[in-house]
Amino acid sequence: MPVFSYFNYALICFKLPFHIQKLMYMKRTLLLFLSLWLYVGAFAQIPQYTYTNNATGGNYIPFGVGSGWNNYRSQFLYLPGDFPTAPALPGFITTIYFRAYYATSSFTLNDLNVSIGNTSVTSLTGYVTGLTPVFSASSYSWSGLIAGQWFAIPLPTPVYVDLTQPLVIDVSQTGGSGGIPVYAGGTPVSSTYTGNTHAYSTTSSTSASTRRYSYQFGFDFFVGYPCTGTPTADVVAPTPVCPSKGYVVKPGTFYADATYDWEYSDDGTTWNPYLGPVGQLADFRDSITATRWYRCKITCIATGLSYTTPAKKVEIAPFYYCYCDNGAAISTGLDVGNVKMIAQSIYKPKSDTLLDNGNASPPTSNVQAKNTYSTFQYSIPPIKMYRDSVYALHVSRITSAATAKDANVSIFIDLDRDGVFDASDKVFQKQINSLSLVAHTEIDTITIPMTAEIGLTGMRVIMRDAPNNPDSCGYFGEGETEDYLVDMRYEPCKGPQNPGTVDPSDTSLCTGYDYVVADTTYEKKKSEITRYWQVSGDNINWNGITGSTNKDMLPFIFTGQPLYYRVRNICEATADTTYTDGRLVNAKAGYKCYCYSQAEGISQDSSDIGGIRIGDYTYMTGGPHTLNPDARRKRTDHTDGQVPVLYIDSTYNMYVYHTMRSAEHADAKVTIFMDFNNNKQYDLPYERVYTGYTGIGNFTVVDPVTIPKNVITNIPTGLRVILNNDLAPNVPSDEACGAYTSGETEDFIVEFRRNFPAGVNGLENEVGFNMFPNPTTGKFVLQYNSNKEVKDVTVTVTGITGQKVFEKAYQKKDREFSQEIDLSEMPRGVYYVELNAGGEKMMQKLTVK
């Protein structure tokens, strides 16, 4: 084994951190050169990758003086695929090898030069130019060579090549002592060659003769690109994967002179360093039982520049991809040739071939009979099968041997979809032998029971030499296992089917909020039904919704436009079509719509409002404070429900109950807003009536809220409660508008009323006079309430100097008066607003800012 191979072996055995391995790699070329210089003849040397054939002589070439050769130059051409075990990747050649034709005690070359490089040619008509010089020595010696032994030329600086392209090796020398010819061996092994593979001359001239011989050659190779700037790569890993089954994670681009720092995350947010062993190509093996993410920081050693890859998400595969391991231990001999399934029931024509996979010809001496396990779970669509249906199964054998042997065939279908091929799941058991009616093939029919579970499941075909009743798990001697997917279905429909009923999550919404339309009540015990959603603006003209085929639910964001939804059902066999009734999702009345507010953390949203009580009104969803699985609501809209009545100048205890999905309590911030002036927004600070916090000892907040005297009465207005797990100052909590991560918003409509004392006379005691907002930017609402009817109302506004800037009379025949007045054109300052109601006058000061 050469020093290069020993070095790699040591790195693997001691499992050094990968960045240390890479630094050692940068230093090893000098160590490698000195070691081989001193010990080149001390032990047998074996290249990692070789090009050889069975010839022991033929057109050998000179290596050193002797037999009339005092100097020479040779070029050798090798095509991709000449080195079958070499990776078809770019990388670095660190050592080249030739094979001695006969033994010699020692020989020396003067001025030995080696150049290597890729080329586009597939035959040599002369010397290829533009190669990279990689070795130059005034004197270089070997000793103790045995006939047929490889001898090495280590390269002081590894040379970068691409093994997917043709490769040229150029060797020349002038003078020396001893000398030895090296193996040739007749014409090239590969028929790909169309021309000459060797260019040579007995001098170092630029002209050369050519010939077509297979020169035996070897090299050591280290995969990777040179890192000369900022590296870039992605993460390569399979997805989905089976639980607890190992898989490889690696960089999509490997740089030979870079460090690799891997990280993983189990939630996509929190990252941890990967501390396990890392391979020579920065790869490692992992296994998981839940979703995991990977990323890697790659740093170029030469430049110091780094790059962090995008995260790669690896998910857990469904059970039907993850059955127990099963297959042959021997690759040669018996194999599955062809598997065919033909429908025999009334649900499908008898000529309907559902599966026809593989080639059973020739049955013997078949070079394709070399598999131990094959999966067609990804490459072949799931086979549609139906309950209470009959199918013919044909299984053929092939073998790499000249004569066939008896084969036992078993087929399992996971009918109960439990992820295990039980004994009761075996649907086919036959032996292919000389008594088989069809040579090398066995046929049987199977009936799918009515108890078969509906959905995707697995099918396994096992062919082996013995025994007659093989297990569905484990390994055996000779044969092959093949895995498929089955789509188990109910019997197909035969006419019109029940389309069900559309059920929107909300039937009236404010703009910006999400909603879901669902239909889960359709006929589910028949198959071959195509369902897709339609939408209409008038319940007359309908359009299909893209991507809605066979969906039970569709999410939307309300844009303010009322829309109708329905589902169209089509029985594929008969083309019969049925429709659900159209259901309207309408715009909510404007007075019920305030700014957008809800939790949007989805999986991170773990808190809810479990109950609210104010005055005589109580709303309770129930459930425990912790470990409540229903604590996942984003917003609850109560604006179409009961309207609580609150009286001005009254104090109410406000109860807010905090409930959570998690096992441990987490504090939350509770804010309550009331739209006192009924302007469809929550004005700060006076309409934020409460801010408090839940705690481990007080997860039900109980605090008094007083309704002020100067509110707009007898008109429905908004009340909003926000529970937010973000305790810091934040806009969604403090200003009532916006999205946040965890918690819930609940919106209500309330009505404020004035409670007049009994037996009070006189207009001064009978009339309430209020203005909101005050201060104002121009527009404000003036309101009064009276316990007796007032017919005429006049509003007069004067400036601080007494100048009248507004006056208007209104006719009113009831006990309530509310009017918006606009002073936006007036200068900022203080004004006096006078209300004359039935001859009685009242005045308040108004500030325009």
XYZ file of N, CA, C and O in Angstrom, residues 443-590:
592
model
N -48.358 -18.505 -12.561
C -49.522 -17.626 -12.648
C -50.524 -18.037 -11.589
O -50.743 -19.230 -11.358
N -51.156 -17.066 -10.957
C -52.234 -17.346 -10.020
C -53.135 -16.123 -9.954
O -52.733 -15.014 -10.347
N -54.363 -16.320 -9.476
C -55.287 -15.200 -9.290
C -55.465 -14.941 -7.808
O -55.403 -15.863 -6.977
N -55.668 -13.684 -7.475
C -55.888 -13.294 -6.080
C -57.141 -12.442 -5.996
O -57.530 -11.778 -6.968
N -57.809 -12.460 -4.849
C -58.981 -11.632 -4.599
C -58.689 -10.728 -3.413
O -58.286 -11.202 -2.343
N -58.875 -9.444 -3.595
C -58.653 -8.484 -2.515
C -59.850 -8.520 -1.578
O -60.997 -8.344 -2.018
N -59.669 -8.757 -0.286
C -60.807 -8.861 0.634
C -61.485 -7.506 0.864
O -60.884 -6.442 0.691
N -62.726 -7.562 1.288
C -63.485 -6.346 1.580
C -62.929 -5.616 2.801
O -63.237 -4.458 3.037
N -62.104 -6.327 3.590
C -61.547 -5.713 4.799
C -60.246 -4.960 4.545
O -59.679 -4.372 5.474
N -59.750 -4.980 3.318
C -58.493 -4.287 3.019
C -58.621 -2.805 3.329
O -59.610 -2.167 2.970
N -57.605 -2.251 4.019
C -57.617 -0.831 4.355
C -57.399 0.009 3.101
O -56.606 -0.351 2.224
N -58.089 1.147 3.037
C -58.015 2.028 1.870
C -56.810 2.953 2.009
O -56.541 3.491 3.083
N -56.084 3.143 0.906
C -54.954 4.064 0.887
C -53.707 3.416 0.312
O -53.710 2.250 -0.090
N -52.628 4.183 0.265
C -51.359 3.664 -0.246
C -50.783 2.631 0.714
O -50.800 2.829 1.934
N -50.251 1.566 0.153
C -49.641 0.519 0.959
C -48.579 -0.187 0.124
O -48.371 0.147 -1.040
N -47.888 -1.165 0.726
C -46.760 -1.805 0.061
C -47.083 -3.166 -0.522
O -47.965 -3.882 -0.031
N -46.337 -3.529 -1.586
C -46.387 -4.874 -2.155
C -44.956 -5.350 -2.334
O -44.118 -4.616 -2.851
N -44.662 -6.581 -1.891
C -43.307 -7.126 -1.963
C -43.330 -8.454 -2.722
O -44.138 -9.333 -2.415
N -42.431 -8.578 -3.709
C -42.259 -9.804 -4.476
C -40.911 -10.403 -4.086
O -39.882 -9.730 -4.171
N -40.915 -11.671 -3.632
C -39.690 -12.344 -3.209
C -39.493 -13.593 -4.066
O -40.390 -14.435 -4.146
N -38.335 -13.697 -4.712
C -37.973 -14.898 -5.446
C -36.665 -15.431 -4.868
O -35.677 -14.701 -4.780
N -36.675 -16.727 -4.495
C -35.479 -17.324 -3.924
C -35.462 -18.825 -4.216
O -36.475 -19.393 -4.624
N -34.305 -19.416 -4.002
C -34.159 -20.836 -4.321
C -34.797 -21.732 -3.267
O -35.238 -22.831 -3.580
N -34.897 -21.313 -2.021
C -35.502 -22.111 -0.949
C -35.680 -21.184 0.249
O -35.016 -20.148 0.356
N -36.609 -21.453 1.162
C -37.552 -22.575 1.175
C -38.851 -22.222 0.471
O -38.952 -21.160 -0.148
N -39.863 -23.079 0.627
C -41.146 -22.831 -0.022
C -41.932 -21.708 0.638
O -42.824 -21.146 0.036
N -41.638 -21.432 1.896
C -42.423 -20.459 2.652
C -41.490 -19.400 3.246
O -41.264 -19.368 4.451
N -40.922 -18.526 2.408
C -39.914 -17.584 2.915
C -40.520 -16.498 3.789
O -41.689 -16.147 3.661
N -39.713 -15.981 4.689
C -40.116 -14.865 5.533
C -40.032 -13.581 4.711
O -39.232 -13.465 3.779
N -40.867 -12.589 5.074
C -40.856 -11.312 4.354
C -39.727 -10.410 4.815
O -39.485 -9.367 4.204
N -39.027 -10.755 5.887
C -37.913 -9.959 6.391
C -36.636 -10.799 6.404
O -36.685 -12.025 6.433
N -35.492 -10.141 6.385
C -34.219 -10.824 6.482
C -33.604 -11.110 5.123
O -34.131 -10.727 4.076
N -32.463 -11.786 5.146
C -31.696 -12.033 3.931
C -31.606 -13.531 3.672
O -31.692 -14.349 4.574
N -31.449 -13.872 2.407
C -31.357 -15.267 2.002
C -30.233 -15.405 0.991
O -29.571 -14.422 0.637
N -30.025 -16.613 0.496
C -28.855 -16.868 -0.345
C -28.970 -16.325 -1.740
O -28.332 -15.345 -2.120
N -29.796 -16.933 -2.587
C -29.832 -16.617 -4.015
C -31.236 -16.186 -4.402
O -32.220 -16.842 -4.043
N -31.356 -15.096 -5.136
C -32.661 -14.619 -5.568
C -32.722 -13.105 -5.591
O -31.697 -12.418 -5.727
N -33.946 -12.565 -5.430
C -34.132 -11.115 -5.478
C -35.451 -10.752 -4.817
O -36.418 -11.521 -4.849
N -35.495 -9.578 -4.213
C -36.715 -8.994 -3.660
C -37.021 -7.693 -4.405
O -36.113 -6.902 -4.682
N -38.302 -7.481 -4.728
C -38.737 -6.239 -5.383
C -39.882 -5.641 -4.582
O -40.804 -6.349 -4.171
N -39.829 -4.312 -4.368
C -40.873 -3.595 -3.638
C -41.631 -2.652 -4.565
O -41.019 -1.946 -5.387
N -42.965 -2.610 -4.402
C -43.852 -1.745 -5.177
C -44.821 -1.045 -4.224
O -44.932 -1.413 -3.048
N -45.549 -0.058 -4.756
C -46.629 0.590 -4.017
C -47.964 0.219 -4.637
O -48.087 0.100 -5.856
N -48.973 0.063 -3.782
C -50.341 -0.230 -4.197
C -51.249 0.880 -3.680
O -51.106 1.326 -2.538
N -52.161 1.344 -4.531
C -53.173 2.325 -4.142
C -54.487 1.572 -3.981
O -55.208 1.335 -4.940
N -54.788 1.161 -2.740
C -55.990 0.374 -2.472
C -57.202 1.301 -2.404
O -57.176 2.313 -1.688
N -58.292 0.924 -3.130
C -59.447 1.806 -3.257
C -60.747 1.041 -3.002
O -60.797 -0.182 -3.072
N -61.816 1.862 -2.730
C -63.170 1.303 -2.731
C -63.563 0.953 -4.168
O -62.907 1.368 -5.132
N -64.700 0.235 -4.309
C -65.179 -0.071 -5.651
C -65.507 1.222 -6.394
O -65.920 2.216 -5.787
N -65.338 1.258 -7.721
C -65.608 2.480 -8.481
C -67.090 2.848 -8.464
O -67.961 1.993 -8.301
N -67.376 4.142 -8.630
C -68.744 4.619 -8.704
C -69.407 4.125 -9.997
O -68.721 3.811 -10.976
N -70.751 4.103 -9.987
C -71.494 3.627 -11.158
C -72.607 4.584 -11.543
O -73.536 4.207 -12.257
N -72.569 5.797 -11.081
C -73.612 6.768 -11.389
C -73.429 8.015 -10.559
O -72.369 8.239 -9.967
N -74.460 8.867 -10.482
C -74.359 10.099 -9.704
C -74.052 9.800 -8.236
O -74.561 8.843 -7.670
N -73.221 10.654 -7.633
C -72.803 10.459 -6.251
C -73.135 11.691 -5.419
O -73.217 12.807 -5.928
N -73.329 11.470 -4.128
C -73.620 12.556 -3.197
C -72.435 13.502 -3.120
O -71.351 13.100 -2.690
N -72.601 14.788 -3.515
C -71.452 15.707 -3.491
C -71.176 16.290 -2.119
O -70.138 16.924 -1.912
N -72.093 16.117 -1.162
C -71.879 16.658 0.166
C -72.363 18.088 0.304
O -73.168 18.585 -0.502
N -71.879 18.776 1.317
C -72.277 20.151 1.620
C -71.047 20.981 1.907
O -70.160 20.549 2.666
N -70.987 22.167 1.315
C -69.879 23.087 1.571
C -70.105 23.778 2.910
O -71.203 24.272 3.191
N -69.064 23.800 3.740
C -69.162 24.391 5.073
C -68.020 25.381 5.269
O -66.899 24.983 5.579
N -68.257 26.695 5.065
C -67.190 27.683 5.307
C -66.922 27.842 6.791
O -67.823 27.718 7.629
N -65.664 28.118 7.134
C -65.334 28.360 8.533
C -65.938 29.667 9.022
O -66.201 29.824 10.219
N -66.168 30.632 8.121
C -66.860 31.885 8.430
C -67.730 32.241 7.228
O -67.334 32.034 6.078
N -68.890 32.785 7.498
C -69.774 33.197 6.403
C -69.783 34.708 6.203
O -70.331 35.201 5.223
N -69.180 35.463 7.141
C -69.011 36.900 6.944
C -67.688 37.307 7.573
O -67.393 36.893 8.701
N -66.898 38.080 6.818
C -65.544 38.414 7.273
C -65.215 39.858 6.976
O -65.798 40.491 6.085
N -64.219 40.324 7.710
C -63.608 41.608 7.404
C -62.403 41.365 6.495
O -61.799 40.289 6.504
N -62.050 42.357 5.712
C -60.950 42.233 4.758
C -59.641 41.877 5.460
O -59.314 42.440 6.506
N -58.898 40.922 4.860
C -57.572 40.561 5.353
C -57.521 39.293 6.179
O -56.448 38.734 6.384
N -58.684 38.825 6.665
C -58.684 37.633 7.507
C -58.823 36.363 6.667
O -59.417 36.367 5.588
N -58.241 35.291 7.185
C -58.261 34.023 6.465
C -59.497 33.221 6.833
O -60.057 33.368 7.920
N -59.884 32.358 5.900
C -61.003 31.457 6.139
C -60.785 30.190 5.337
O -59.922 30.128 4.452
N -61.550 29.163 5.650
C -61.442 27.862 4.985
C -62.823 27.442 4.522
O -63.797 27.560 5.276
N -62.913 26.948 3.279
C -64.142 26.305 2.825
C -63.884 24.808 2.788
O -62.830 24.355 2.336
N -64.825 24.017 3.272
C -64.616 22.578 3.405
C -65.839 21.825 2.915
O -66.977 22.300 3.005
N -65.578 20.629 2.384
C -66.637 19.676 2.048
C -66.122 18.299 2.434
O -65.285 17.721 1.741
N -66.619 17.785 3.543
C -66.171 16.476 4.046
C -67.325 15.483 4.128
O -67.155 14.389 4.669
N -68.495 15.838 3.606
C -69.683 14.981 3.754
C -70.053 14.293 2.444
O -71.149 13.747 2.329
N -69.155 14.296 1.460
C -69.423 13.649 0.174
C -69.303 12.127 0.302
O -68.847 11.595 1.325
N -69.678 11.412 -0.750
C -69.578 9.957 -0.772
C -68.115 9.543 -0.741
O -67.343 9.861 -1.636
N -67.730 8.800 0.310
C -66.333 8.417 0.489
C -66.076 6.940 0.245
O -64.922 6.523 0.189
N -67.103 6.138 0.095
C -66.910 4.700 -0.049
C -67.096 4.230 -1.491
O -67.454 3.085 -1.743
N -66.837 5.140 -2.407
C -66.747 4.818 -3.824
C -65.498 5.518 -4.352
O -65.119 6.597 -3.883
N -64.853 4.904 -5.343
C -63.649 5.510 -5.927
C -63.927 5.941 -7.365
O -65.048 5.807 -7.869
N -62.890 6.456 -8.000
C -62.948 6.967 -9.373
C -63.927 8.138 -9.483
O -64.650 8.276 -10.467
N -63.955 8.963 -8.446
C -64.748 10.196 -8.461
C -63.766 11.361 -8.463
O -62.879 11.432 -7.626
N -63.966 12.259 -9.417
C -63.144 13.473 -9.468
C -63.950 14.627 -8.894
O -65.078 14.877 -9.298
N -63.370 15.314 -7.951
C -64.021 16.442 -7.297
C -63.145 17.671 -7.459
O -61.938 17.602 -7.283
N -63.739 18.777 -7.835
C -62.971 20.019 -7.824
C -63.887 21.184 -7.482
O -65.092 21.139 -7.656
N -63.257 22.228 -6.947
C -63.986 23.376 -6.419
C -64.233 24.413 -7.508
O -63.438 24.571 -8.427
N -65.361 25.123 -7.334
C -65.707 26.230 -8.222
C -66.047 27.456 -7.377
O -66.459 27.339 -6.218
N -65.895 28.638 -7.987
C -66.167 29.892 -7.299
C -66.996 30.793 -8.213
O -66.876 30.724 -9.440
N -67.847 31.624 -7.610
C -68.719 32.522 -8.383
C -68.947 33.797 -7.602
O -68.985 33.790 -6.366
N -69.110 34.875 -8.342
C -69.433 36.148 -7.697
C -70.919 36.410 -7.634
O -71.357 37.314 -6.924
N -71.734 35.620 -8.387
C -73.168 35.876 -8.438
C -74.027 34.623 -8.265
O -75.245 34.679 -8.422
N -73.412 33.464 -8.002
C -74.119 32.194 -7.850
C -74.753 31.724 -9.156
O -75.637 30.870 -9.147
N -74.267 32.287 -10.284
C -74.778 31.900 -11.607
C -73.633 31.444 -12.506
O -73.648 30.338 -13.049
N -72.627 32.293 -12.654
C -71.477 31.988 -13.495
C -70.343 31.451 -12.618
O -69.888 32.145 -11.695
N -69.901 30.223 -12.926
C -68.940 29.538 -12.078
C -67.633 29.300 -12.804
O -67.624 29.030 -14.009
N -66.518 29.374 -12.053
C -65.176 29.098 -12.581
C -64.466 28.099 -11.676
O -64.603 28.148 -10.438
N -63.687 27.176 -12.307
C -62.922 26.220 -11.528
C -61.771 26.885 -10.787
O -61.212 27.885 -11.248
N -61.414 26.342 -9.634
C -60.311 26.863 -8.825
C -59.088 25.992 -9.080
O -59.110 24.774 -8.862
N -58.016 26.591 -9.573
C -56.787 25.863 -9.902
C -56.222 25.165 -8.665
O -56.154 25.747 -7.585
N -55.813 23.903 -8.858
C -55.182 23.155 -7.776
C -56.137 22.639 -6.727
O -55.704 22.230 -5.643
N -57.437 22.619 -7.013
C -58.415 22.215 -5.998
C -58.917 20.797 -6.166
O -59.758 20.344 -5.388
N -58.421 20.051 -7.170
C -58.946 18.722 -7.458
C -58.796 17.794 -6.255
O -57.703 17.665 -5.685
N -59.923 17.185 -5.873
C -59.980 16.192 -4.789
C -59.484 16.728 -3.445
O -59.010 15.973 -2.605
N -59.603 18.037 -3.242
C -59.257 18.640 -1.957
C -60.518 18.741 -1.094
O -61.576 19.154 -1.563
N -60.394 18.379 0.174
C -61.514 18.522 1.101
C -61.639 19.948 1.621
O -62.740 20.382 1.958
N -60.519 20.656 1.701
C -60.519 22.002 2.261
C -59.646 22.916 1.433
O -58.618 22.486 0.903
N -60.054 24.178 1.335
C -59.255 25.185 0.639
C -59.151 26.425 1.516
O -60.165 26.918 2.026
N -57.948 26.965 1.726
C -57.783 28.194 2.515
C -57.797 29.426 1.606
O -57.305 29.387 0.472
N -58.335 30.532 2.123
C -58.378 31.784 1.375
C -58.144 32.958 2.320
O -58.262 32.828 3.538
N -57.841 34.105 1.733
C -57.790 35.382 2.442
C -58.918 36.248 1.882
O -59.030 36.427 0.663
N -59.752 36.793 2.768
C -60.905 37.567 2.297
C -60.449 38.937 1.796
O -59.752 39.670 2.499
N -60.856 39.259 0.569
C -60.455 40.528 -0.063
C -61.536 41.595 0.017
O -61.318 42.716 -0.440
N -62.694 41.249 0.592
C -63.796 42.196 0.651
C -64.885 41.897 -0.358
O -65.990 42.443 -0.264
N -64.600 41.025 -1.350
C -65.589 40.677 -2.365
C -66.383 39.453 -1.917
O -65.803 38.400 -1.663
N -67.707 39.554 -1.845
C -68.512 38.371 -1.514
C -68.367 37.307 -2.611
O -68.384 37.622 -3.802
N -68.217 36.043 -2.212
C -68.015 34.953 -3.168
C -68.809 33.729 -2.734
O -68.971 33.464 -1.541
N -69.277 32.994 -3.756
C -69.953 31.716 -3.540
C -68.989 30.579 -3.877
O -68.170 30.692 -4.796
N -69.116 29.467 -3.151
C -68.271 28.290 -3.392
C -69.153 27.050 -3.522
O -70.171 26.915 -2.826
N -68.730 26.142 -4.412
C -69.386 24.843 -4.526
C -68.373 23.816 -5.021
O -67.270 24.173 -5.468
N -68.735 22.520 -4.935
C -67.875 21.430 -5.401
C -68.611 20.670 -6.491
O -69.812 20.353 -6.347
N -67.894 20.374 -7.568
C -68.429 19.566 -8.666
C -67.904 18.138 -8.531
O -66.702 17.926 -8.415
N -68.792 17.147 -8.559
C -68.446 15.728 -8.478
C -68.703 15.071 -9.827
O -69.806 15.207 -10.373
N -67.709 14.326 -10.333
C -67.875 13.626 -11.606
C -67.523 12.158 -11.407
O -66.408 11.832 -10.985
N -68.449 11.264 -11.723
C -68.159 9.833 -11.730
C -67.459 9.520 -13.050
O -68.046 9.681 -14.128
N -66.201 9.090 -12.970
C -65.404 8.930 -14.178
C -65.975 7.881 -15.126
O -65.919 8.036 -16.344
N -66.529 6.811 -14.593
C -67.004 5.722 -15.449
C -68.241 6.109 -16.244
O -68.399 5.707 -17.402
N -69.131 6.901 -15.639
C -70.409 7.222 -16.294
C -70.525 8.683 -16.699
O -71.479 9.048 -17.396
N -69.591 9.525 -16.273
C -69.596 10.968 -16.544
C -70.756 11.687 -15.864
O -71.032 12.848 -16.171
N -71.456 11.029 -14.934
C -72.523 11.702 -14.184
C -71.919 12.771 -13.301
O -70.914 12.551 -12.616
N -72.565 13.953 -13.276
C -72.037 15.102 -12.549
C -73.068 15.599 -11.546
O -74.248 15.731 -11.864
N -72.622 15.883 -10.338
C -73.466 16.470 -9.309
C -72.721 17.653 -8.692
O -71.496 17.742 -8.757
N -73.506 18.576 -8.082
C -72.927 19.783 -7.483
C -73.464 19.963 -6.063
O -74.617 19.625 -5.766
N -72.647 20.520 -5.203
C -73.144 20.990 -3.923
C -73.887 22.298 -4.132
O -73.756 22.957 -5.171
N -74.698 22.689 -3.158
C -75.279 24.026 -3.193
C -74.171 25.058 -3.014
O -73.193 24.826 -2.296
N -74.319 26.210 -3.670
C -73.355 27.281 -3.482
C -73.496 27.913 -2.106
O -74.603 28.167 -1.644
N -72.368 28.133 -1.419
C -72.378 28.773 -0.111
C -71.667 30.112 -0.197
O -70.557 30.213 -0.730
N -72.297 31.127 0.379
C -71.785 32.490 0.289
C -70.868 32.808 1.466
O -71.199 32.544 2.621
N -69.714 33.393 1.149
C -68.848 34.012 2.144
C -68.929 35.512 1.890
O -68.434 36.013 0.873
N -69.574 36.214 2.800
C -69.955 37.604 2.563
C -69.065 38.556 3.364
O -68.345 38.147 4.282
N -69.138 39.822 2.999
C -68.428 40.863 3.749
C -69.214 41.206 5.004
O -70.435 41.325 4.981
N -68.506 41.343 6.094
C -69.137 41.692 7.367
C -69.535 43.159 7.345
O -68.916 43.985 6.657
N -70.574 43.498 8.063
C -71.006 44.894 8.165
C -69.847 45.771 8.608
O -69.058 45.383 9.490
N -69.718 46.934 8.011
C -68.567 47.787 8.232
C -68.319 48.145 9.674
O -67.165 48.238 10.116
